[in-house]
JSON list of C-alpha atoms and ligand atoms in Angstrom, two decimals:
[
{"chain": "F", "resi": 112, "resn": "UNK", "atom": "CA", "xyz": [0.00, 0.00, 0.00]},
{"chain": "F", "resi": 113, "resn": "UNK", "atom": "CA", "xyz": [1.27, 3.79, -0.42]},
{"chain": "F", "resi": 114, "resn": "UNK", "atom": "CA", "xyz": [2.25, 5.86, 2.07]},
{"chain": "F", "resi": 115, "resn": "UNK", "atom": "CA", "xyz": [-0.21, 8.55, 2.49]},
{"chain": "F", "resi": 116, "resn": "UNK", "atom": "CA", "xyz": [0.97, 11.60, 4.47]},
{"chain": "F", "resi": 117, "resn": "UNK", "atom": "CA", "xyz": [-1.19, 14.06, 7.04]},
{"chain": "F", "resi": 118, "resn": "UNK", "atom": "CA", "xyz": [-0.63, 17.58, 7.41]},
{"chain": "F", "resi": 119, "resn": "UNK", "atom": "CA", "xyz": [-2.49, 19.25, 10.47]},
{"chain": "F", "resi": 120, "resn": "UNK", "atom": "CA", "xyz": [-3.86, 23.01, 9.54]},
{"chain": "F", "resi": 121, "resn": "UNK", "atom": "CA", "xyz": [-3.08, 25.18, 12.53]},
{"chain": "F", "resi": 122, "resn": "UNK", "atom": "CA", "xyz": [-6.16, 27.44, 11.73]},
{"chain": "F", "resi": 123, "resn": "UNK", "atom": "CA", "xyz": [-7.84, 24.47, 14.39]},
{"chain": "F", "resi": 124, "resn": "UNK", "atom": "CA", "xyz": [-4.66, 24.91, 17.15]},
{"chain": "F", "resi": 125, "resn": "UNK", "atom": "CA", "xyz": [-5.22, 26.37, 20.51]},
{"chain": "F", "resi": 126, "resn": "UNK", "atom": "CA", "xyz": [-3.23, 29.78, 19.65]},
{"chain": "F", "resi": 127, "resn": "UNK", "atom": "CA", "xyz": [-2.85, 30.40, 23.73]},
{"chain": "F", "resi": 128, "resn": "UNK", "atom": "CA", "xyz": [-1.17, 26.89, 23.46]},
{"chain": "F", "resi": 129, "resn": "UNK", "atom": "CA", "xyz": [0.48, 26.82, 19.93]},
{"chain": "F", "resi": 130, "resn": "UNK", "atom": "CA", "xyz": [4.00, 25.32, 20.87]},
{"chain": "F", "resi": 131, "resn": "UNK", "atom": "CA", "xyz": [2.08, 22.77, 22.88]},
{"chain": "F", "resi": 132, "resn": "UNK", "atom": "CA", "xyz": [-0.29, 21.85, 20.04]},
{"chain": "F", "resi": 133, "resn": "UNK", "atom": "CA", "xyz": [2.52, 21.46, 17.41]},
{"chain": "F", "resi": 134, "resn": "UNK", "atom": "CA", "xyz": [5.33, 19.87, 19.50]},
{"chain": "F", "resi": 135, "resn": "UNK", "atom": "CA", "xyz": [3.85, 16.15, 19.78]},
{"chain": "F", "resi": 136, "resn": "UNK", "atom": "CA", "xyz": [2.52, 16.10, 16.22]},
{"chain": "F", "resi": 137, "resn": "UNK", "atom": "CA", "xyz": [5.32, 14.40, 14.88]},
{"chain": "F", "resi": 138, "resn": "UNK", "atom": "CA", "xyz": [5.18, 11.55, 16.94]},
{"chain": "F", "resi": 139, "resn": "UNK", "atom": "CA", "xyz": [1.39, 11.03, 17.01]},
{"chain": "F", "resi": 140, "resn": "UNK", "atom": "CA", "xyz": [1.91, 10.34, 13.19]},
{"chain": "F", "resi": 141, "resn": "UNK", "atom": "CA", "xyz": [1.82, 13.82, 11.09]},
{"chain": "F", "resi": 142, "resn": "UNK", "atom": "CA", "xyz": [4.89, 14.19, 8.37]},
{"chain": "F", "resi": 143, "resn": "UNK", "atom": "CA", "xyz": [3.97, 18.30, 7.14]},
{"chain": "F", "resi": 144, "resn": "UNK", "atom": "CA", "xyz": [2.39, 21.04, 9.43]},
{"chain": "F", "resi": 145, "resn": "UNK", "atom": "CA", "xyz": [0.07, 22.59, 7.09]},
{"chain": "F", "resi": 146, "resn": "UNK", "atom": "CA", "xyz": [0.45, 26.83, 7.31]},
{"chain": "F", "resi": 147, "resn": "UNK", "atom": "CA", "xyz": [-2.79, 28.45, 5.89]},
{"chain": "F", "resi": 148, "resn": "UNK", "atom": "CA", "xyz": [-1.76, 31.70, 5.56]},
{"chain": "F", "resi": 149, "resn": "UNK", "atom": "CA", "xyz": [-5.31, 34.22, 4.69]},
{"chain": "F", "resi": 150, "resn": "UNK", "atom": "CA", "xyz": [-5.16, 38.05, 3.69]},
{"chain": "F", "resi": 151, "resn": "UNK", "atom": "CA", "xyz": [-8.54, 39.05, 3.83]},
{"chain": "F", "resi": 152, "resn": "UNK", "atom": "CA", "xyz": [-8.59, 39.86, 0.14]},
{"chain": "F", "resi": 153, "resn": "UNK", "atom": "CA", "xyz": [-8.37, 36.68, -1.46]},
{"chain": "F", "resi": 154, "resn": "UNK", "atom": "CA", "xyz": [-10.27, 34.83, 1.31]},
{"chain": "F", "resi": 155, "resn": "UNK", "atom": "CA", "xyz": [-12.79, 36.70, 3.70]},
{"chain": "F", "resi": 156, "resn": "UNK", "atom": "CA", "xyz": [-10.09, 36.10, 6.63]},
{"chain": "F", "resi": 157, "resn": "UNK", "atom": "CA", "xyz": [-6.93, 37.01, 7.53]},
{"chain": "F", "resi": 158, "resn": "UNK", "atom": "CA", "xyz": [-5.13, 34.46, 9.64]},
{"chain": "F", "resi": 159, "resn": "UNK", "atom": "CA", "xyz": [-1.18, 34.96, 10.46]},
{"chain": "F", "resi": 160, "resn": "UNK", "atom": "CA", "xyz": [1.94, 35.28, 8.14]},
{"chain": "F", "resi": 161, "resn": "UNK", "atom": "CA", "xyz": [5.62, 35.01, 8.26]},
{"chain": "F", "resi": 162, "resn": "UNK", "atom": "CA", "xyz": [6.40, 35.89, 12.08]},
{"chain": "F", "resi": 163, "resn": "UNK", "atom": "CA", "xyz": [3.96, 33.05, 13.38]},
{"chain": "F", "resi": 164, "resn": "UNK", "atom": "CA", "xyz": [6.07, 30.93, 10.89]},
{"chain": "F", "resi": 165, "resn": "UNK", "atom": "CA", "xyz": [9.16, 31.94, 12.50]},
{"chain": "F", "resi": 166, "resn": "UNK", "atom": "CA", "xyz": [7.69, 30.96, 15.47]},
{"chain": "F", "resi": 167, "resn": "UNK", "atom": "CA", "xyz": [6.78, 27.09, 14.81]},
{"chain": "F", "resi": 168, "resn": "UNK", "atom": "CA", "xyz": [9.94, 26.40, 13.12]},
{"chain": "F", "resi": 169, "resn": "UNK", "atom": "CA", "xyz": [11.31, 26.63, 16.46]},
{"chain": "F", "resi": 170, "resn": "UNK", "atom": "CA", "xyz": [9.32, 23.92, 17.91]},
{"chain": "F", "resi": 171, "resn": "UNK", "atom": "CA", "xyz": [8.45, 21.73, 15.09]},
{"chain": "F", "resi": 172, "resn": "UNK", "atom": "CA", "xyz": [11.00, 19.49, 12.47]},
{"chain": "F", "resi": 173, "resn": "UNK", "atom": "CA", "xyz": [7.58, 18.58, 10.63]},
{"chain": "F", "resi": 174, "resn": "UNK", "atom": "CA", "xyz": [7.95, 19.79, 7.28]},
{"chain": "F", "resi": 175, "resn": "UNK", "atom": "CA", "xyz": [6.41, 23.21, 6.48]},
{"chain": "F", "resi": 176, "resn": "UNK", "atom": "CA", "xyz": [3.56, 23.34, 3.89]},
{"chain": "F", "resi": 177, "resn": "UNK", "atom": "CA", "xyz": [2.66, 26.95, 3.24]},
{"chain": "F", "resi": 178, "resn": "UNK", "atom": "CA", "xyz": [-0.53, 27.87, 1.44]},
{"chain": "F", "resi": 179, "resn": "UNK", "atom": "CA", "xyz": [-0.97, 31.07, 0.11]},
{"chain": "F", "resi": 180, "resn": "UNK", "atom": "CA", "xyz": [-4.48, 31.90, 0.23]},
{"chain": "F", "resi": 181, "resn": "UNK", "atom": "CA", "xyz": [-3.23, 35.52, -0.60]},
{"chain": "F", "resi": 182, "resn": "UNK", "atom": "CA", "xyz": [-4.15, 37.94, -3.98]},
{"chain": "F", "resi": 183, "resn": "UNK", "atom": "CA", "xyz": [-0.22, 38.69, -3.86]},
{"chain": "F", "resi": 184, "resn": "UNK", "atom": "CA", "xyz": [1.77, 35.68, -3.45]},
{"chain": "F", "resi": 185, "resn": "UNK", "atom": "CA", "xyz": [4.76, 37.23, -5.57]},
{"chain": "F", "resi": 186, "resn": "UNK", "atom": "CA", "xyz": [5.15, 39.90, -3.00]},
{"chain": "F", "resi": 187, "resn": "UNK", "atom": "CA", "xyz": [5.52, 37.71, -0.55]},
{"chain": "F", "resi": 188, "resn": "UNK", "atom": "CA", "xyz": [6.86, 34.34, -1.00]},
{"chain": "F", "resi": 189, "resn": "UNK", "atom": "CA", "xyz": [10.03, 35.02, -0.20]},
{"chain": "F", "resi": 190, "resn": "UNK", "atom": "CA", "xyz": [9.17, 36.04, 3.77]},
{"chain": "F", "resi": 191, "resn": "UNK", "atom": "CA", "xyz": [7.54, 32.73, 4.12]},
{"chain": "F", "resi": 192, "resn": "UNK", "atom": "CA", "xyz": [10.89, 31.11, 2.23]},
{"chain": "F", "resi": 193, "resn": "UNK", "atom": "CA", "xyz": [13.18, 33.33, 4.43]},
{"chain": "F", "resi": 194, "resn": "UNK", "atom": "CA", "xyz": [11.27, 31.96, 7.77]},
{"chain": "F", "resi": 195, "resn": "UNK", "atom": "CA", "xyz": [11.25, 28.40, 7.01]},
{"chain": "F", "resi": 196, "resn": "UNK", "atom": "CA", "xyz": [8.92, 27.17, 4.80]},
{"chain": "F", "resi": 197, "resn": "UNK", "atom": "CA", "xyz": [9.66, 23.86, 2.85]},
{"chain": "F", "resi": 198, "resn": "UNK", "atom": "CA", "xyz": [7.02, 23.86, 0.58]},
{"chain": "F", "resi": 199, "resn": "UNK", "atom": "CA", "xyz": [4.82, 27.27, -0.69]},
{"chain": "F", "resi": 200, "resn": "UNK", "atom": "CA", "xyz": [1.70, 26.42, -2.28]},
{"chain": "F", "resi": 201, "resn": "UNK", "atom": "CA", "xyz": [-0.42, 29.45, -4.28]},
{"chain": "F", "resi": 202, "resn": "UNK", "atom": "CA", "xyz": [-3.21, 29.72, -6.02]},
{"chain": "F", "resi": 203, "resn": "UNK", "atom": "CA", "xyz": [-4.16, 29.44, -9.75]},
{"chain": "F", "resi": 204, "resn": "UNK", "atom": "CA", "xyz": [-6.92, 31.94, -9.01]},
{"chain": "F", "resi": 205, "resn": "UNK", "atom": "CA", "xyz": [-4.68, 34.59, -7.29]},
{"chain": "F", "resi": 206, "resn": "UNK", "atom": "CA", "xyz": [-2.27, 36.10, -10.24]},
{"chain": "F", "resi": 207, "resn": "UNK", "atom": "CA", "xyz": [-2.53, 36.16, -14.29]},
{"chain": "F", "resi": 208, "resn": "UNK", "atom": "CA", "xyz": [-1.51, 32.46, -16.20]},
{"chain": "F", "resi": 209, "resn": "UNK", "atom": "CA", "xyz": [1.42, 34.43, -17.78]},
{"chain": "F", "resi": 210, "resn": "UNK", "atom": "CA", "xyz": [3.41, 34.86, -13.99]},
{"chain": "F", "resi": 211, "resn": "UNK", "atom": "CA", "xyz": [2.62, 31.35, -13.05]},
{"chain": "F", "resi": 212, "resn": "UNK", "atom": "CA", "xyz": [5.52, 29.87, -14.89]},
{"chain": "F", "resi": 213, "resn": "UNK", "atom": "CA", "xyz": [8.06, 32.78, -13.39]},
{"chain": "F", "resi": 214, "resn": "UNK", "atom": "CA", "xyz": [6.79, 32.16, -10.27]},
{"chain": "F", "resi": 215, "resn": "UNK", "atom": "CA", "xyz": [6.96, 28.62, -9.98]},
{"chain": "F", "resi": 216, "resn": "UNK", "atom": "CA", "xyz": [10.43, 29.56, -10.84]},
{"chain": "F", "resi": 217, "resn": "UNK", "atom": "CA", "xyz": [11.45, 31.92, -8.36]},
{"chain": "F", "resi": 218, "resn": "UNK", "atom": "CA", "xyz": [10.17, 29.66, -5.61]},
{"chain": "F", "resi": 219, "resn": "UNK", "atom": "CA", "xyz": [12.54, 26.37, -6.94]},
{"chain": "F", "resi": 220, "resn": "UNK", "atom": "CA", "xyz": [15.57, 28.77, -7.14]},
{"chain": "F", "resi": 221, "resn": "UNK", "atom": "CA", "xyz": [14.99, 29.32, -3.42]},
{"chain": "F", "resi": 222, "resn": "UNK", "atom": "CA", "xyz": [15.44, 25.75, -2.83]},
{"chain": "F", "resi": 223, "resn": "UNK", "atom": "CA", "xyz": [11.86, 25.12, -1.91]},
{"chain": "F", "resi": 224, "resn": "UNK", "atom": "CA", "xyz": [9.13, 23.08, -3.36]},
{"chain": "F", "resi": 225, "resn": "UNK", "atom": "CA", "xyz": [5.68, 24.58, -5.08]},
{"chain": "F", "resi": 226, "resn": "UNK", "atom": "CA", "xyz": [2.81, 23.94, -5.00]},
{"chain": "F", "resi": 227, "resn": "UNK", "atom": "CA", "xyz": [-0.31, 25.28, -6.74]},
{"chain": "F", "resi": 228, "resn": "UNK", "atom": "CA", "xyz": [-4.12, 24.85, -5.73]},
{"chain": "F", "resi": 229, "resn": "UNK", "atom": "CA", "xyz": [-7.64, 25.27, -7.26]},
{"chain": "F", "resi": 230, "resn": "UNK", "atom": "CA", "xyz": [-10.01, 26.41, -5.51]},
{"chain": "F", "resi": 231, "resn": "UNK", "atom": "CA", "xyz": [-13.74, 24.08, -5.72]},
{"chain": "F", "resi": 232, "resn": "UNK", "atom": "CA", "xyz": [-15.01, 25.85, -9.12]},
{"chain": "F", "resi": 233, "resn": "UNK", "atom": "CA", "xyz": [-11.69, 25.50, -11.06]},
{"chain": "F", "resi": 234, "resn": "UNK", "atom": "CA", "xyz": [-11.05, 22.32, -13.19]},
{"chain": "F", "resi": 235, "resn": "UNK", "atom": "CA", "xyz": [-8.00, 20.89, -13.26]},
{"chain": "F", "resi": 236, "resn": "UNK", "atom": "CA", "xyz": [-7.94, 21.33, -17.06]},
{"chain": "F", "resi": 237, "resn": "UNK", "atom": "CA", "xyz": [-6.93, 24.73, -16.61]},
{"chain": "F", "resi": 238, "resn": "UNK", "atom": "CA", "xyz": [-3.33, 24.40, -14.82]},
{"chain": "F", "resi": 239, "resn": "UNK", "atom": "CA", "xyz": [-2.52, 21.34, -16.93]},
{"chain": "F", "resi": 240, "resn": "UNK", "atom": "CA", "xyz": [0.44, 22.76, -18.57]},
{"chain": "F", "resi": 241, "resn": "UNK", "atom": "CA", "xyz": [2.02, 23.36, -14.82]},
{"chain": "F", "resi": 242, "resn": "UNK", "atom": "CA", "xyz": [2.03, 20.02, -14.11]},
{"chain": "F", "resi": 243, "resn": "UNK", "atom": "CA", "xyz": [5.92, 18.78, -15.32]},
{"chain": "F", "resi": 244, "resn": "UNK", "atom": "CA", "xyz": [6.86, 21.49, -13.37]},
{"chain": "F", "resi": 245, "resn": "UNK", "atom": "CA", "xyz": [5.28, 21.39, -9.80]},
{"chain": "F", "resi": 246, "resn": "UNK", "atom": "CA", "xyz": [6.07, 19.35, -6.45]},
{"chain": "F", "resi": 247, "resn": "UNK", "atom": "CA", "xyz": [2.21, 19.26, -5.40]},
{"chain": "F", "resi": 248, "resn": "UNK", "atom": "CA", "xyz": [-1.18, 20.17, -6.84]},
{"chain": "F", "resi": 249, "resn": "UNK", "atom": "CA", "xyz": [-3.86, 20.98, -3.61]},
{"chain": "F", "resi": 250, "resn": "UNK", "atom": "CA", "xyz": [-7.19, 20.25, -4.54]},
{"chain": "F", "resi": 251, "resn": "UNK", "atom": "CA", "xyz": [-9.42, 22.46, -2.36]},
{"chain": "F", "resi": 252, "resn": "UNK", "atom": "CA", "xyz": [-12.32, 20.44, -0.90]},
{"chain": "F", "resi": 253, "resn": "UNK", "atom": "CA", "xyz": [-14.36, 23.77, 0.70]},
{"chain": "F", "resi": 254, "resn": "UNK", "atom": "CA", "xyz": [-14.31, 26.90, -0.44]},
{"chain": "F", "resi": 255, "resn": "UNK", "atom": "CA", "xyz": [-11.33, 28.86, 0.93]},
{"chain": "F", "resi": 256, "resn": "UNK", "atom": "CA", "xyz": [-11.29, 30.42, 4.20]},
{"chain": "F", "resi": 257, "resn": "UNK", "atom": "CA", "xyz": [-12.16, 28.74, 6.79]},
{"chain": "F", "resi": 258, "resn": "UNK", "atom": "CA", "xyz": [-11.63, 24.91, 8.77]},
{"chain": "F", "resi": 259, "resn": "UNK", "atom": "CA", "xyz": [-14.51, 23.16, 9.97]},
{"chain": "F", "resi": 260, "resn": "UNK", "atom": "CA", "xyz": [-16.29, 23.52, 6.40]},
{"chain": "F", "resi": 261, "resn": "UNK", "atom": "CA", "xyz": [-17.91, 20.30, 5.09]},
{"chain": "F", "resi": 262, "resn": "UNK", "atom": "CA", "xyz": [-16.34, 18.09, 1.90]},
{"chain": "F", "resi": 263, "resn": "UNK", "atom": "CA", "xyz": [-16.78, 19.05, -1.24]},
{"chain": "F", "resi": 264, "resn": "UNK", "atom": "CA", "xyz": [-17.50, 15.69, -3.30]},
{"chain": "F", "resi": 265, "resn": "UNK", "atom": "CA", "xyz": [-16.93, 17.13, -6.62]},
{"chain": "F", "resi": 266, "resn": "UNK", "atom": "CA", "xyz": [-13.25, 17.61, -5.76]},
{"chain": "F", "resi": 267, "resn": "UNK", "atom": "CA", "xyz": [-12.93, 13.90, -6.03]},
{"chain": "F", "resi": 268, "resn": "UNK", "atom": "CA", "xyz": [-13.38, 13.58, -9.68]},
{"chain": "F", "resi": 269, "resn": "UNK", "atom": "CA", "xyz": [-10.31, 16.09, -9.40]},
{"chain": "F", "resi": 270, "resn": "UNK", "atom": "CA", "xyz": [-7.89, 14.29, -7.71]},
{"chain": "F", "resi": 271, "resn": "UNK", "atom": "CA", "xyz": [-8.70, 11.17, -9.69]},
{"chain": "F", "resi": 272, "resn": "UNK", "atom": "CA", "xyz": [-7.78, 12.99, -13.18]},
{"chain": "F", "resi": 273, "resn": "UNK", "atom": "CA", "xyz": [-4.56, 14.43, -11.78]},
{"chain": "F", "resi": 274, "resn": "UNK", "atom": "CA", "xyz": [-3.72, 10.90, -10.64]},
{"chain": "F", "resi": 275, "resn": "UNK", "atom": "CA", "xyz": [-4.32, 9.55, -14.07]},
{"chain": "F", "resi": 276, "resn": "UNK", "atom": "CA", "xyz": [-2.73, 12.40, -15.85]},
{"chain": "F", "resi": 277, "resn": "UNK", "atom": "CA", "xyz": [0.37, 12.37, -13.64]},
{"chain": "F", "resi": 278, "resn": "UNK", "atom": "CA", "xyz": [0.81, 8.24, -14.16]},
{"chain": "F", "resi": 279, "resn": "UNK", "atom": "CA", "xyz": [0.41, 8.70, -17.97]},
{"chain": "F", "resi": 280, "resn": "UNK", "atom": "CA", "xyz": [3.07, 11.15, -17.95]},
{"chain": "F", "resi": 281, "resn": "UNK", "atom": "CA", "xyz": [5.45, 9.85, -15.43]},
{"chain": "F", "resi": 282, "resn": "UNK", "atom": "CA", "xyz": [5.17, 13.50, -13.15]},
{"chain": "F", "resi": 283, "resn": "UNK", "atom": "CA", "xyz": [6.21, 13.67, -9.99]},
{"chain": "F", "resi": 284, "resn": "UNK", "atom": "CA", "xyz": [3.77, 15.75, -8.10]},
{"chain": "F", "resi": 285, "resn": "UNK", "atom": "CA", "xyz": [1.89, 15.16, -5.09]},
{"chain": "F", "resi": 286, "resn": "UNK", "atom": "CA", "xyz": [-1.57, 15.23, -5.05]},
{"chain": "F", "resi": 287, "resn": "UNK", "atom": "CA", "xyz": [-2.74, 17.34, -1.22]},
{"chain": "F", "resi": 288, "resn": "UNK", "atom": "CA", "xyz": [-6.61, 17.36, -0.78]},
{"chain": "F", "resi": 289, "resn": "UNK", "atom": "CA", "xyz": [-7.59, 20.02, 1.99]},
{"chain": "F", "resi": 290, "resn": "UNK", "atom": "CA", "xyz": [-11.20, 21.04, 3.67]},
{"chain": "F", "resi": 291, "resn": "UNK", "atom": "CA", "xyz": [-13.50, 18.59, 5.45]},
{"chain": "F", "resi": 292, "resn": "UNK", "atom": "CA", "xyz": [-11.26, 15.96, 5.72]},
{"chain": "F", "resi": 293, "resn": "UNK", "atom": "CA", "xyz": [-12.19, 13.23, 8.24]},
{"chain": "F", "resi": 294, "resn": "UNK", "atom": "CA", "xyz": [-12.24, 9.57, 8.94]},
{"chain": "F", "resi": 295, "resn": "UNK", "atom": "CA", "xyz": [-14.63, 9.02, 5.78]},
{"chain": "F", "resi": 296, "resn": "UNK", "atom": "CA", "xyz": [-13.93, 11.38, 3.78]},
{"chain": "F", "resi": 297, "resn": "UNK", "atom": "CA", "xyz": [-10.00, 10.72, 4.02]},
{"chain": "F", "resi": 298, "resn": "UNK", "atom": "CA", "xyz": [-10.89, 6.94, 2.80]},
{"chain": "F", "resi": 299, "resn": "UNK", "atom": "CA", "xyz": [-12.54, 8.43, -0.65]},
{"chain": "F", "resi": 300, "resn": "UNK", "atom": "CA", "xyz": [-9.45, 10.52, -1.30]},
{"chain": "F", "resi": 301, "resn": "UNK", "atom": "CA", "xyz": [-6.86, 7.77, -0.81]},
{"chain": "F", "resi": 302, "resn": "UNK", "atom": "CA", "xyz": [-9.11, 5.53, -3.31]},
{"chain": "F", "resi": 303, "resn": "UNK", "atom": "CA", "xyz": [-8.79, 8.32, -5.98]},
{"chain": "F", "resi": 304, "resn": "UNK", "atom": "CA", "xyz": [-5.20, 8.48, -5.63]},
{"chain": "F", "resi": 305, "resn": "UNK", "atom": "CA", "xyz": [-4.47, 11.56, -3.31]},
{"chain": "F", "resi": 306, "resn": "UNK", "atom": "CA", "xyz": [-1.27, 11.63, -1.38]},
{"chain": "F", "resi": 307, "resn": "UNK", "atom": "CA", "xyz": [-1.29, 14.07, 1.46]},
{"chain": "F", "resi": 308, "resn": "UNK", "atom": "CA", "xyz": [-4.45, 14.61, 3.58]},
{"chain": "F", "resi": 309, "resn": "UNK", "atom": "CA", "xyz": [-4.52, 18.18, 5.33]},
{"chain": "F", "resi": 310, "resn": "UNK", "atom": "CA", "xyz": [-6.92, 18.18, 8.49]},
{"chain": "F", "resi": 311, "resn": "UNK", "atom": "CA", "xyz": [-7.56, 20.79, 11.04]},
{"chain": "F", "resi": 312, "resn": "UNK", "atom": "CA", "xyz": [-10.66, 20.59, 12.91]},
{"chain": "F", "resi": 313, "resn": "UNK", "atom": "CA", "xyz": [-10.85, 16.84, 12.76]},
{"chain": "F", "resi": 314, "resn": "UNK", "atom": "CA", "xyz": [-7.45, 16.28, 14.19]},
{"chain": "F", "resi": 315, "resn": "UNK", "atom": "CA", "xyz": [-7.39, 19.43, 16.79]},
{"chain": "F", "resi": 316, "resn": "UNK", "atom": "CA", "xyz": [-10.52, 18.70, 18.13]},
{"chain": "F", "resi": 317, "resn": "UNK", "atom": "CA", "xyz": [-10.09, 14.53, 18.51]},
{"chain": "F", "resi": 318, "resn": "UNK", "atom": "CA", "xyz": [-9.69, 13.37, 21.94]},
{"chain": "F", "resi": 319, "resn": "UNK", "atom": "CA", "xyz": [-6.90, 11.39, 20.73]},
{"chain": "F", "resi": 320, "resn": "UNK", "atom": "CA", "xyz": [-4.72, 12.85, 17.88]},
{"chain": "F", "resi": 321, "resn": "UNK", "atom": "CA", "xyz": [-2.32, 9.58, 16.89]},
{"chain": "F", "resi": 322, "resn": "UNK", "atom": "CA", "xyz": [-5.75, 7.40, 16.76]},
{"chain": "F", "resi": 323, "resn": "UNK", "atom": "CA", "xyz": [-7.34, 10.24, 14.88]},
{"chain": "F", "resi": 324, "resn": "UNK", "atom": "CA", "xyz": [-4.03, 10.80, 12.00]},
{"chain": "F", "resi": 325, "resn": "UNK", "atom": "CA", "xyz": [-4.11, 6.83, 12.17]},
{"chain": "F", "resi": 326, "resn": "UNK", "atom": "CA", "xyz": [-7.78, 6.81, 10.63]},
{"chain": "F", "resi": 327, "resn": "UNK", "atom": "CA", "xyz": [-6.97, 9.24, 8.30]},
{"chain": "F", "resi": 328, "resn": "UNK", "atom": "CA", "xyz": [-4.44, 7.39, 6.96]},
{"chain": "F", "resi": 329, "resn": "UNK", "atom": "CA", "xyz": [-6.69, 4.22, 7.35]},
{"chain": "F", "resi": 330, "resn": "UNK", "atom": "CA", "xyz": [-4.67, 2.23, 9.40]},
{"chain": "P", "resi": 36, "resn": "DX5", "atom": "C1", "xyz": [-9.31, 26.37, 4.57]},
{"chain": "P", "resi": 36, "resn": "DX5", "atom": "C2", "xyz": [-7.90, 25.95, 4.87]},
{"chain": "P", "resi": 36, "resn": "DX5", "atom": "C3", "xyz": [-7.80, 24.58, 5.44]},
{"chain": "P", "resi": 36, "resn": "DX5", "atom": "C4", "xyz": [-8.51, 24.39, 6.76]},
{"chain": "P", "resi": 36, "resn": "DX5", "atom": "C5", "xyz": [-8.99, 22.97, 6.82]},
{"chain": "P", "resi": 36, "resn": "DX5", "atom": "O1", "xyz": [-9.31, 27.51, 3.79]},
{"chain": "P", "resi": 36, "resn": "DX5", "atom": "O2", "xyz": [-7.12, 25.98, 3.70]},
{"chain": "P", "resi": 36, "resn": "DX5", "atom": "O3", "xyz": [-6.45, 24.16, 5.52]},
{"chain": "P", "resi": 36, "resn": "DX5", "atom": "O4", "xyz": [-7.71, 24.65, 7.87]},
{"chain": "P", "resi": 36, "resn": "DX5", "atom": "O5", "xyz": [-9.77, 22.81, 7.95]},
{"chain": "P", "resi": 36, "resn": "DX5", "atom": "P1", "xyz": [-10.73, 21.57, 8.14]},
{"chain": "P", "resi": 36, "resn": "DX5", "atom": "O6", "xyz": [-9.90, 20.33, 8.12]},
{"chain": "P", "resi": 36, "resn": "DX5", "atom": "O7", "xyz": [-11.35, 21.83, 9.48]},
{"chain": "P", "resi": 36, "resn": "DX5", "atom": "O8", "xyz": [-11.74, 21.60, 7.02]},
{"chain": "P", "resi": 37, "resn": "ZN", "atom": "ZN1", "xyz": [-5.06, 25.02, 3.65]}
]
């Protein structure tokens, strides 16, 4: 069987207790700490940027999965690359095709892996020619925003194209499915071929988070 990886989303952390929250989430089973980074512009919420990053690196050797839910993620990638991030994930929706390619570019030169997401009403037709080039693709399962949101089933039919596409072409990307994940909904994604589950509410809010990441995975 493949290895499927969990990323915890932070938006569901106890912020009075944040080096608490993160510290044990390595061994309870996570292998990224998701970083869902909001501006108010391109989401209706603005959650915490590059400082809060510096922050967790300190406390955490999870790997760092940034996503830019932000209208200008060429202004500022590089504070997010500067303070530790391993991989920086942006949206399709947020700049013009044309600076996609540049972009994805100025992130590798950093040393860091990209990633690019659609949101739930764009196809994955549309970033088709990015695929040789990225690390991940994240499928959003709820609209952008907010945790606690419930699965979008349509973003199913997503991931199981960009499976098929990337085994016909021999690409490398991941394939990250985040919003509404839990212990059923995690099952569907893993059929259709995804690779990295994020969770927030559904892990911060079990009563036992290695049992909970354990389901996920479907242990
Ligand atoms: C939503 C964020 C998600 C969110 C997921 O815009 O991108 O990462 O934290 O939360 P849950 O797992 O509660 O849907
Ligand atoms: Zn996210």
């Amino acid at each position: 069987m493949k290895k499927i990886f969990i990323a915890p989303s932070i938006l569901s952390a106890d912020f009075k207790n944040l080096e608490k929250e993160i510290s044990s989430l390595k061994e309870e089973g996570a292998s990224y700490l998701h970083f869902d980074v909001m501006d108010g512009h391109f989401v209706n919420n603005i959650s915490f940027g590059p400082y809060v990053l510096k922050c967790i690196k300190d406390v955490t050797s999870l790997i760092i999965d940034v996503h830019l839910m932000i209208t200008d993620p060429k202004k500022y990638y590089l504070e997010f690359v500067k303070n530790g991030a391993n991989i920086i994930t942006f949206h399709y929706e947020a700049i013009k095709k044309e600076e996609i390619l540049p972009l994805i570019e100025l992130i590798h030169k950093e040393g860091v892996k990209v990633g690019l997401s659609i949101k739930p009403n764009t196809e994955v037709e549309k970033i088709k020619e990015f695929l040789p080039y990225l690390d991940l693709v994240l499928v959003m399962s709820v609209e952008p925003g907010f945790g606690g949101q419930e699965f979008m089933i349509n973003s199913l039919n997503k991931i199981e194209i960009l499976d098929k596409i990337r085994k016909e072409y021999s690409y490398h990307f991941l394939i990250e499915v985040d919003g509404g994940i839990n212990d059923k909904t995690s099952k569907k994604c893993i059929e259709k071929g995804a690779d990295i589950l994020v969770s927030g509410s559904y892990i911060f809010k079990a009563k036992s988070r290695s049992k909970a990441i354990s389901l996920l995975k479907g242990e």
